[in-house]
Amino acid sequence: MEAKETLKVWVEEHSQTLYNFAVSKIDDTEIAKDLVQDSFIAAYAGFENYKENSSPRTWLIGILKHKIADHYRSLYKNEHISITQEGTSAFFDNVGMWDSKHIPKDFSTDVNLLDDTEFLYVLNACIGKLPKKLNSAIQLKYYSDISSSQICKDLSITATNFWQMLHRAKLRLRECLEINWFKV
Amino acid sequence: MRFIMSWLMLSCNKATELVEKKIYFGLSISERIKLLFHNRNCAVCEHYQKQSVWLHDILKVFLAKNGNKPVSILPADFKSRIIRKIEEI
């Protein structure tokens, strides 16, 4: 079948599936829509790489995954970090001791919380509240099982740079959960 | 002795950085010793470590899965817009 005709059928059949996948990885629905559209266009451009015997859905999702990773990579690279807002200075004093307002309290670390929809709601909100660069660091690390060193290679950054970013992100996530879930 | 102590001493900022380095990249032997020594003397950073490993496990499952977001239906003209784009190429 001709590429254009095939693509039209695929758009009809798989748009919703691709969109569901995209919004599960990206909060902004407009960006999710753009990425779905870009994926179909990329599928058309690279149609000769499609193997007849594989499922179009799997192939399209594969393309979409690349688009999502590209999106977070460019977010990570283009967001400039503001040290006051996104650094660690709010959490530690100038000799690196915990700031009294930010000292982590002990809370129960139970993986069964993953079954609690209310907890997941709070977790999702806390991830969404992270500054963009820190959010994209977390998304890049966890949305698929790429190794940390591969992520650094793709971003051309050093390992130190990346774990420091994850440190800043997790200081905030941890505190957000402590305040909004464990304290309530 | 003073030399050893100053080599061993980590600030909490550094110690919690090493917690993250340990999770994502692994630590050298000297970093492992320093972190162990710090956390043995600092209950707060020990909590941090426990919580950070937990958070790592939680995020692995939560973000790799589809999350728990309600999914909205695509607007009616979405598909026709894409088809038009493809027609134009």
PDB file of C-alpha atoms in Angstrom:
ATOM      1  CA  MET A   1       0.000   0.000   0.000  1.00  0.00           C
ATOM      2  CA  GLU A   2       1.109   3.514  -0.604  1.00  0.00           C
ATOM      3  CA  ALA A   3       2.672   5.291   2.364  1.00  0.00           C
ATOM      4  CA  LYS A   4       0.186   8.129   2.414  1.00  0.00           C
ATOM      5  CA  GLU A   5      -2.829   5.825   2.354  1.00  0.00           C
ATOM      6  CA  THR A   6      -1.388   3.606   5.081  1.00  0.00           C
ATOM      7  CA  LEU A   7      -0.605   6.595   7.238  1.00  0.00           C
ATOM      8  CA  LYS A   8      -4.155   7.884   6.950  1.00  0.00           C
ATOM      9  CA  VAL A   9      -5.475   4.568   8.194  1.00  0.00           C
ATOM     10  CA  TRP A  10      -2.986   4.601  11.048  1.00  0.00           C
ATOM     11  CA  VAL A  11      -3.922   8.139  12.080  1.00  0.00           C
ATOM     12  CA  GLU A  12      -7.556   7.018  12.283  1.00  0.00           C
ATOM     13  CA  GLU A  13      -6.775   3.877  14.223  1.00  0.00           C
ATOM     14  CA  HIS A  14      -3.903   4.786  16.524  1.00  0.00           C
ATOM     15  CA  SER A  15      -4.147   8.497  17.358  1.00  0.00           C
ATOM     16  CA  GLN A  16      -5.967   7.960  20.628  1.00  0.00           C
ATOM     17  CA  THR A  17      -3.558   5.233  21.781  1.00  0.00           C
ATOM     18  CA  LEU A  18      -0.547   7.408  20.995  1.00  0.00           C
ATOM     19  CA  TYR A  19      -2.139  10.386  22.686  1.00  0.00           C
ATOM     20  CA  ASN A  20      -2.915   8.357  25.826  1.00  0.00           C
ATOM     21  CA  PHE A  21       0.694   7.272  25.925  1.00  0.00           C
ATOM     22  CA  ALA A  22       1.965  10.830  25.419  1.00  0.00           C
ATOM     23  CA  VAL A  23      -0.193  12.405  28.147  1.00  0.00           C
ATOM     24  CA  SER A  24       0.898   9.712  30.559  1.00  0.00           C
ATOM     25  CA  LYS A  25       4.473  10.962  30.111  1.00  0.00           C
ATOM     26  CA  ILE A  26       3.891  14.679  29.621  1.00  0.00           C
ATOM     27  CA  ASP A  27       1.661  16.959  31.644  1.00  0.00           C
ATOM     28  CA  ASP A  28       1.055  19.555  28.974  1.00  0.00           C
ATOM     29  CA  THR A  29      -1.651  18.184  26.643  1.00  0.00           C
ATOM     30  CA  GLU A  30      -0.793  20.641  23.864  1.00  0.00           C
ATOM     31  CA  ILE A  31       2.790  19.385  23.783  1.00  0.00           C
ATOM     32  CA  ALA A  32       1.473  15.818  23.884  1.00  0.00           C
ATOM     33  CA  LYS A  33      -0.677  16.507  20.821  1.00  0.00           C
ATOM     34  CA  ASP A  34       2.248  18.074  18.970  1.00  0.00           C
ATOM     35  CA  LEU A  35       4.437  15.074  19.703  1.00  0.00           C
ATOM     36  CA  VAL A  36       1.771  12.677  18.427  1.00  0.00           C
ATOM     37  CA  GLN A  37       1.499  14.710  15.248  1.00  0.00           C
ATOM     38  CA  ASP A  38       5.302  14.830  14.866  1.00  0.00           C
ATOM     39  CA  SER A  39       5.402  11.068  15.315  1.00  0.00           C
ATOM     40  CA  PHE A  40       2.982  10.450  12.465  1.00  0.00           C
ATOM     41  CA  ILE A  41       4.930  12.804  10.234  1.00  0.00           C
ATOM     42  CA  ALA A  42       8.176  11.063  11.153  1.00  0.00           C
ATOM     43  CA  ALA A  43       6.488   7.715  10.452  1.00  0.00           C
ATOM     44  CA  TYR A  44       5.542   8.954   7.008  1.00  0.00           C
ATOM     45  CA  ALA A  45       9.051  10.241   6.330  1.00  0.00           C
ATOM     46  CA  GLY A  46      10.624   6.988   7.475  1.00  0.00           C
ATOM     47  CA  PHE A  47       7.990   4.671   6.079  1.00  0.00           C
ATOM     48  CA  GLU A  48      10.496   2.486   4.253  1.00  0.00           C
ATOM     49  CA  ASN A  49      11.893   1.441   7.639  1.00  0.00           C
ATOM     50  CA  TYR A  50       8.612  -0.075   8.676  1.00  0.00           C
ATOM     51  CA  LYS A  51       8.619  -3.881   8.565  1.00  0.00           C
ATOM     52  CA  GLU A  52       5.363  -5.226   7.194  1.00  0.00           C
ATOM     53  CA  ASN A  53       5.209  -8.054   9.690  1.00  0.00           C
ATOM     54  CA  SER A  54       5.507  -5.877  12.802  1.00  0.00           C
ATOM     55  CA  SER A  55       2.592  -4.173  14.464  1.00  0.00           C
ATOM     56  CA  PRO A  56       2.109  -0.563  13.362  1.00  0.00           C
ATOM     57  CA  ARG A  57       1.081   0.363  16.891  1.00  0.00           C
ATOM     58  CA  THR A  58       4.360  -0.841  18.390  1.00  0.00           C
ATOM     59  CA  TRP A  59       6.316   0.876  15.651  1.00  0.00           C
ATOM     60  CA  LEU A  60       4.471   4.169  16.150  1.00  0.00           C
ATOM     61  CA  ILE A  61       4.854   4.024  19.934  1.00  0.00           C
ATOM     62  CA  GLY A  62       8.587   3.480  19.390  1.00  0.00           C
ATOM     63  CA  ILE A  63       8.771   6.674  17.338  1.00  0.00           C
ATOM     64  CA  LEU A  64       6.721   8.551  19.928  1.00  0.00           C
ATOM     65  CA  LYS A  65       9.074   7.416  22.713  1.00  0.00           C
ATOM     66  CA  HIS A  66      11.978   8.980  20.826  1.00  0.00           C
ATOM     67  CA  LYS A  67      10.023  12.192  20.427  1.00  0.00           C
ATOM     68  CA  ILE A  68       9.271  12.292  24.163  1.00  0.00           C
ATOM     69  CA  ALA A  69      12.921  11.721  25.046  1.00  0.00           C
ATOM     70  CA  ASP A  70      13.915  14.491  22.601  1.00  0.00           C
ATOM     71  CA  HIS A  71      11.416  16.789  24.238  1.00  0.00           C
ATOM     72  CA  TYR A  72      12.840  16.255  27.730  1.00  0.00           C
ATOM     73  CA  ARG A  73      16.410  16.438  26.471  1.00  0.00           C
ATOM     74  CA  SER A  74      15.828  19.809  24.873  1.00  0.00           C
ATOM     75  CA  LEU A  75      13.992  21.030  27.974  1.00  0.00           C
ATOM     76  CA  TYR A  76      16.915  19.929  30.095  1.00  0.00           C
ATOM     77  CA  LYS A  77      19.442  21.622  27.837  1.00  0.00           C
ATOM     78  CA  ASN A  78      17.586  24.854  27.277  1.00  0.00           C
ATOM     79  CA  GLU A  79      16.337  25.582  30.761  1.00  0.00           C
ATOM     80  CA  HIS A  80      18.812  27.722  32.583  1.00  0.00           C
ATOM     81  CA  ILE A  81      19.037  27.013  36.200  1.00  0.00           C
ATOM     82  CA  SER A  82      18.481  29.705  38.755  1.00  0.00           C
ATOM     83  CA  ILE A  83      20.670  28.850  41.693  1.00  0.00           C
ATOM     84  CA  THR A  84      18.490  30.565  44.274  1.00  0.00           C
ATOM     85  CA  GLN A  85      15.337  28.838  43.128  1.00  0.00           C
ATOM     86  CA  GLU A  86      16.741  25.516  42.091  1.00  0.00           C
ATOM     87  CA  GLY A  87      20.018  25.029  43.893  1.00  0.00           C
ATOM     88  CA  THR A  88      20.572  23.483  47.304  1.00  0.00           C
ATOM     89  CA  SER A  89      21.126  26.749  49.177  1.00  0.00           C
ATOM     90  CA  ALA A  90      17.608  26.768  50.620  1.00  0.00           C
ATOM     91  CA  PHE A  91      18.202  23.377  52.200  1.00  0.00           C
ATOM     92  CA  PHE A  92      21.669  23.837  53.665  1.00  0.00           C
ATOM     93  CA  ASP A  93      23.506  26.686  55.358  1.00  0.00           C
ATOM     94  CA  ASN A  94      26.854  27.967  54.126  1.00  0.00           C
ATOM     95  CA  VAL A  95      28.839  25.181  55.771  1.00  0.00           C
ATOM     96  CA  GLY A  96      26.517  22.534  54.361  1.00  0.00           C
ATOM     97  CA  MET A  97      24.502  21.748  57.495  1.00  0.00           C
ATOM     98  CA  TRP A  98      20.735  21.230  57.185  1.00  0.00           C
ATOM     99  CA  ASP A  99      18.730  24.431  57.382  1.00  0.00           C
ATOM    100  CA  SER A 100      16.469  24.106  60.424  1.00  0.00           C
ATOM    101  CA  LYS A 101      13.292  24.540  58.358  1.00  0.00           C
ATOM    102  CA  HIS A 102      14.236  21.822  55.892  1.00  0.00           C
ATOM    103  CA  ILE A 103      15.480  19.013  58.107  1.00  0.00           C
ATOM    104  CA  PRO A 104      14.006  15.741  56.821  1.00  0.00           C
ATOM    105  CA  LYS A 105      11.652  14.140  59.324  1.00  0.00           C
ATOM    106  CA  ASP A 106      11.483  10.417  59.561  1.00  0.00           C
ATOM    107  CA  PHE A 107       8.514   8.911  57.751  1.00  0.00           C
ATOM    108  CA  SER A 108       7.497   5.411  56.909  1.00  0.00           C
ATOM    109  CA  THR A 109       8.871   4.307  53.564  1.00  0.00           C
ATOM    110  CA  ASP A 110       6.353   1.810  52.336  1.00  0.00           C
ATOM    111  CA  VAL A 111       6.269   0.710  48.686  1.00  0.00           C
ATOM    112  CA  ASN A 112       2.642  -0.338  49.105  1.00  0.00           C
ATOM    113  CA  LEU A 113       1.772   3.347  48.823  1.00  0.00           C
ATOM    114  CA  LEU A 114       1.914   2.728  45.078  1.00  0.00           C
ATOM    115  CA  ASP A 115      -1.509   1.112  45.415  1.00  0.00           C
ATOM    116  CA  ASP A 116      -2.967   4.202  47.049  1.00  0.00           C
ATOM    117  CA  THR A 117      -4.491   6.450  44.376  1.00  0.00           C
ATOM    118  CA  GLU A 118      -4.542   9.460  46.671  1.00  0.00           C
ATOM    119  CA  PHE A 119      -0.841   9.109  47.313  1.00  0.00           C
ATOM    120  CA  LEU A 120      -0.160   8.836  43.581  1.00  0.00           C
ATOM    121  CA  TYR A 121      -2.147  12.002  43.072  1.00  0.00           C
ATOM    122  CA  VAL A 122       0.034  13.871  45.579  1.00  0.00           C
ATOM    123  CA  LEU A 123       3.206  12.357  44.108  1.00  0.00           C
ATOM    124  CA  ASN A 124       2.174  13.425  40.632  1.00  0.00           C
ATOM    125  CA  ALA A 125       1.446  16.953  41.832  1.00  0.00           C
ATOM    126  CA  CYS A 126       4.855  17.121  43.560  1.00  0.00           C
ATOM    127  CA  ILE A 127       6.637  15.980  40.380  1.00  0.00           C
ATOM    128  CA  GLY A 128       4.660  18.576  38.420  1.00  0.00           C
ATOM    129  CA  LYS A 129       5.693  21.332  40.835  1.00  0.00           C
ATOM    130  CA  LEU A 130       9.424  20.792  40.250  1.00  0.00           C
ATOM    131  CA  PRO A 131      11.224  23.522  38.309  1.00  0.00           C
ATOM    132  CA  LYS A 132      11.324  22.519  34.610  1.00  0.00           C
ATOM    133  CA  LYS A 133      14.944  21.494  34.431  1.00  0.00           C
ATOM    134  CA  LEU A 134      14.725  19.334  37.526  1.00  0.00           C
ATOM    135  CA  ASN A 135      11.477  17.851  36.285  1.00  0.00           C
ATOM    136  CA  SER A 136      13.064  16.893  32.977  1.00  0.00           C
ATOM    137  CA  ALA A 137      16.022  15.301  34.802  1.00  0.00           C
ATOM    138  CA  ILE A 138      13.593  13.102  36.739  1.00  0.00           C
ATOM    139  CA  GLN A 139      11.523  12.275  33.639  1.00  0.00           C
ATOM    140  CA  LEU A 140      14.601  11.381  31.602  1.00  0.00           C
ATOM    141  CA  LYS A 141      15.846   9.107  34.340  1.00  0.00           C
ATOM    142  CA  TYR A 142      12.616   7.282  35.030  1.00  0.00           C
ATOM    143  CA  TYR A 143      10.405   7.284  31.988  1.00  0.00           C
ATOM    144  CA  SER A 144      12.362   4.411  30.469  1.00  0.00           C
ATOM    145  CA  ASP A 145      15.170   2.183  31.629  1.00  0.00           C
ATOM    146  CA  ILE A 146      18.050   3.994  29.915  1.00  0.00           C
ATOM    147  CA  SER A 147      21.176   3.919  32.108  1.00  0.00           C
ATOM    148  CA  SER A 148      22.305   7.106  33.817  1.00  0.00           C
ATOM    149  CA  SER A 149      25.572   7.100  31.856  1.00  0.00           C
ATOM    150  CA  GLN A 150      23.696   6.800  28.564  1.00  0.00           C
ATOM    151  CA  ILE A 151      21.502   9.769  29.538  1.00  0.00           C
ATOM    152  CA  CYS A 152      24.648  11.811  30.235  1.00  0.00           C
ATOM    153  CA  LYS A 153      26.087  10.798  26.869  1.00  0.00           C
ATOM    154  CA  ASP A 154      22.882  11.811  25.070  1.00  0.00           C
ATOM    155  CA  LEU A 155      22.856  15.167  26.840  1.00  0.00           C
ATOM    156  CA  SER A 156      26.644  15.600  26.637  1.00  0.00           C
ATOM    157  CA  ILE A 157      26.880  16.407  30.320  1.00  0.00           C
ATOM    158  CA  THR A 158      29.091  14.944  33.037  1.00  0.00           C
ATOM    159  CA  ALA A 159      27.872  12.377  35.533  1.00  0.00           C
ATOM    160  CA  THR A 160      28.495  14.906  38.324  1.00  0.00           C
ATOM    161  CA  ASN A 161      26.250  17.417  36.647  1.00  0.00           C
ATOM    162  CA  PHE A 162      23.462  14.848  36.362  1.00  0.00           C
ATOM    163  CA  TRP A 163      23.494  13.460  39.895  1.00  0.00           C
ATOM    164  CA  GLN A 164      23.690  16.962  41.319  1.00  0.00           C
ATOM    165  CA  MET A 165      20.547  17.798  39.362  1.00  0.00           C
ATOM    166  CA  LEU A 166      18.838  14.663  40.652  1.00  0.00           C
ATOM    167  CA  HIS A 167      19.949  15.627  44.166  1.00  0.00           C
ATOM    168  CA  ARG A 168      18.232  19.005  43.825  1.00  0.00           C
ATOM    169  CA  ALA A 169      15.112  17.380  42.400  1.00  0.00           C
ATOM    170  CA  LYS A 170      14.877  14.763  45.118  1.00  0.00           C
ATOM    171  CA  LEU A 171      15.440  17.222  47.968  1.00  0.00           C
ATOM    172  CA  ARG A 172      12.330  19.003  46.712  1.00  0.00           C
ATOM    173  CA  LEU A 173      10.263  15.921  45.973  1.00  0.00           C
ATOM    174  CA  ARG A 174      11.034  14.417  49.350  1.00  0.00           C
ATOM    175  CA  GLU A 175      10.052  17.591  51.132  1.00  0.00           C
ATOM    176  CA  CYS A 176       6.885  18.044  49.064  1.00  0.00           C
ATOM    177  CA  LEU A 177       5.753  14.530  49.987  1.00  0.00           C
ATOM    178  CA  GLU A 178       6.650  15.055  53.632  1.00  0.00           C
ATOM    179  CA  ILE A 179       4.546  18.208  53.798  1.00  0.00           C
ATOM    180  CA  ASN A 180       1.616  17.158  51.628  1.00  0.00           C
ATOM    181  CA  TRP A 181       1.314  13.506  52.402  1.00  0.00           C
ATOM    182  CA  PHE A 182       3.003  12.498  55.618  1.00  0.00           C
ATOM    183  CA  LYS A 183       2.125  15.557  57.675  1.00  0.00           C
ATOM    184  CA  VAL A 184      -1.561  15.772  56.795  1.00  0.00           C
TER     185      VAL A 184
ATOM    186  CA  MET B   1      44.297  11.476  63.719  1.00  0.00           C
ATOM    187  CA  ARG B   2      43.247  15.032  62.918  1.00  0.00           C
ATOM    188  CA  PHE B   3      44.166  14.357  59.331  1.00  0.00           C
ATOM    189  CA  ILE B   4      41.987  11.238  59.212  1.00  0.00           C
ATOM    190  CA  MET B   5      39.081  13.059  60.833  1.00  0.00           C
ATOM    191  CA  SER B   6      39.193  15.926  58.379  1.00  0.00           C
ATOM    192  CA  TRP B   7      39.392  13.449  55.502  1.00  0.00           C
ATOM    193  CA  LEU B   8      36.333  11.638  56.850  1.00  0.00           C
ATOM    194  CA  MET B   9      34.245  14.712  57.550  1.00  0.00           C
ATOM    195  CA  LEU B  10      31.425  15.443  55.128  1.00  0.00           C
ATOM    196  CA  SER B  11      28.842  18.187  55.314  1.00  0.00           C
ATOM    197  CA  CYS B  12      25.196  17.096  55.127  1.00  0.00           C
ATOM    198  CA  ASN B  13      24.951  18.715  51.709  1.00  0.00           C
ATOM    199  CA  LYS B  14      27.870  16.593  50.443  1.00  0.00           C
ATOM    200  CA  ALA B  15      26.616  13.478  52.214  1.00  0.00           C
ATOM    201  CA  THR B  16      23.177  13.659  50.619  1.00  0.00           C
ATOM    202  CA  GLU B  17      24.841  14.316  47.254  1.00  0.00           C
ATOM    203  CA  LEU B  18      26.764  11.094  47.705  1.00  0.00           C
ATOM    204  CA  VAL B  19      23.488   9.311  48.517  1.00  0.00           C
ATOM    205  CA  GLU B  20      22.252  10.305  45.071  1.00  0.00           C
ATOM    206  CA  LYS B  21      25.552   9.485  43.386  1.00  0.00           C
ATOM    207  CA  LYS B  22      25.395   6.057  44.999  1.00  0.00           C
ATOM    208  CA  ILE B  23      21.898   5.394  43.619  1.00  0.00           C
ATOM    209  CA  TYR B  24      22.564   6.581  40.065  1.00  0.00           C
ATOM    210  CA  PHE B  25      26.244   5.917  39.432  1.00  0.00           C
ATOM    211  CA  GLY B  26      27.767   4.072  42.367  1.00  0.00           C
ATOM    212  CA  LEU B  27      30.495   5.237  44.760  1.00  0.00           C
ATOM    213  CA  SER B  28      34.243   4.728  45.035  1.00  0.00           C
ATOM    214  CA  ILE B  29      35.510   2.928  48.119  1.00  0.00           C
ATOM    215  CA  SER B  30      36.621   6.145  49.828  1.00  0.00           C
ATOM    216  CA  GLU B  31      33.250   7.766  49.139  1.00  0.00           C
ATOM    217  CA  ARG B  32      31.496   4.731  50.556  1.00  0.00           C
ATOM    218  CA  ILE B  33      33.531   4.940  53.750  1.00  0.00           C
ATOM    219  CA  LYS B  34      32.885   8.664  54.137  1.00  0.00           C
ATOM    220  CA  LEU B  35      29.146   8.284  53.626  1.00  0.00           C
ATOM    221  CA  LEU B  36      28.920   5.361  56.013  1.00  0.00           C
ATOM    222  CA  PHE B  37      30.834   7.292  58.646  1.00  0.00           C
ATOM    223  CA  HIS B  38      28.695  10.388  58.183  1.00  0.00           C
ATOM    224  CA  ASN B  39      25.390   8.553  58.338  1.00  0.00           C
ATOM    225  CA  ARG B  40      26.418   6.615  61.401  1.00  0.00           C
ATOM    226  CA  ASN B  41      26.763   9.966  63.149  1.00  0.00           C
ATOM    227  CA  CYS B  42      23.925  11.837  61.491  1.00  0.00           C
ATOM    228  CA  ALA B  43      20.394  10.477  61.908  1.00  0.00           C
ATOM    229  CA  VAL B  44      18.942  13.129  59.611  1.00  0.00           C
ATOM    230  CA  CYS B  45      21.056  12.133  56.617  1.00  0.00           C
ATOM    231  CA  GLU B  46      20.308   8.525  57.375  1.00  0.00           C
ATOM    232  CA  HIS B  47      16.589   9.306  57.089  1.00  0.00           C
ATOM    233  CA  TYR B  48      17.341  11.109  53.879  1.00  0.00           C
ATOM    234  CA  GLN B  49      19.123   8.058  52.485  1.00  0.00           C
ATOM    235  CA  LYS B  50      16.320   5.699  53.422  1.00  0.00           C
ATOM    236  CA  GLN B  51      13.719   8.032  51.911  1.00  0.00           C
ATOM    237  CA  SER B  52      15.737   8.686  48.792  1.00  0.00           C
ATOM    238  CA  VAL B  53      16.134   4.976  48.025  1.00  0.00           C
ATOM    239  CA  TRP B  54      12.400   4.540  48.636  1.00  0.00           C
ATOM    240  CA  LEU B  55      11.603   7.469  46.359  1.00  0.00           C
ATOM    241  CA  HIS B  56      13.814   5.907  43.691  1.00  0.00           C
ATOM    242  CA  ASP B  57      11.813   2.659  43.875  1.00  0.00           C
ATOM    243  CA  ILE B  58       8.520   4.519  43.810  1.00  0.00           C
ATOM    244  CA  LEU B  59       9.472   6.698  40.836  1.00  0.00           C
ATOM    245  CA  LYS B  60      10.747   3.701  38.887  1.00  0.00           C
ATOM    246  CA  VAL B  61       7.331   2.085  39.024  1.00  0.00           C
ATOM    247  CA  PHE B  62       5.203   5.217  38.885  1.00  0.00           C
ATOM    248  CA  LEU B  63       6.852   6.999  35.956  1.00  0.00           C
ATOM    249  CA  ALA B  64       7.540   3.875  33.892  1.00  0.00           C
ATOM    250  CA  LYS B  65       3.896   2.901  34.132  1.00  0.00           C
ATOM    251  CA  ASN B  66       1.252   5.183  32.757  1.00  0.00           C
ATOM    252  CA  GLY B  67       0.876   7.144  35.915  1.00  0.00           C
ATOM    253  CA  ASN B  68      -2.629   7.684  37.134  1.00  0.00           C
ATOM    254  CA  LYS B  69      -3.871  10.496  35.054  1.00  0.00           C
ATOM    255  CA  PRO B  70      -7.350  10.691  33.625  1.00  0.00           C
ATOM    256  CA  VAL B  71      -7.044  10.618  29.845  1.00  0.00           C
ATOM    257  CA  SER B  72      -8.906  13.130  27.770  1.00  0.00           C
ATOM    258  CA  ILE B  73     -10.435  12.321  24.419  1.00  0.00           C
ATOM    259  CA  LEU B  74      -8.783  13.866  21.391  1.00  0.00           C
ATOM    260  CA  PRO B  75     -10.645  16.770  19.806  1.00  0.00           C
ATOM    261  CA  ALA B  76     -12.669  15.752  16.750  1.00  0.00           C
ATOM    262  CA  ASP B  77     -10.519  17.627  14.249  1.00  0.00           C
ATOM    263  CA  PHE B  78      -7.211  16.249  15.555  1.00  0.00           C
ATOM    264  CA  LYS B  79      -6.997  13.327  13.147  1.00  0.00           C
ATOM    265  CA  SER B  80      -8.097  15.320  10.122  1.00  0.00           C
ATOM    266  CA  ARG B  81      -5.480  17.983  10.932  1.00  0.00           C
ATOM    267  CA  ILE B  82      -2.704  15.398  10.932  1.00  0.00           C
ATOM    268  CA  ILE B  83      -4.010  13.824   7.742  1.00  0.00           C
ATOM    269  CA  ARG B  84      -4.030  17.242   6.101  1.00  0.00           C
ATOM    270  CA  LYS B  85      -0.409  17.793   7.228  1.00  0.00           C
ATOM    271  CA  ILE B  86       0.606  14.485   5.687  1.00  0.00           C
ATOM    272  CA  GLU B  87      -1.249  15.307   2.466  1.00  0.00           C
ATOM    273  CA  GLU B  88       0.748  18.521   2.209  1.00  0.00           C
ATOM    274  CA  ILE B  89       4.134  16.838   2.455  1.00  0.00           C
TER     275      ILE B  89
END
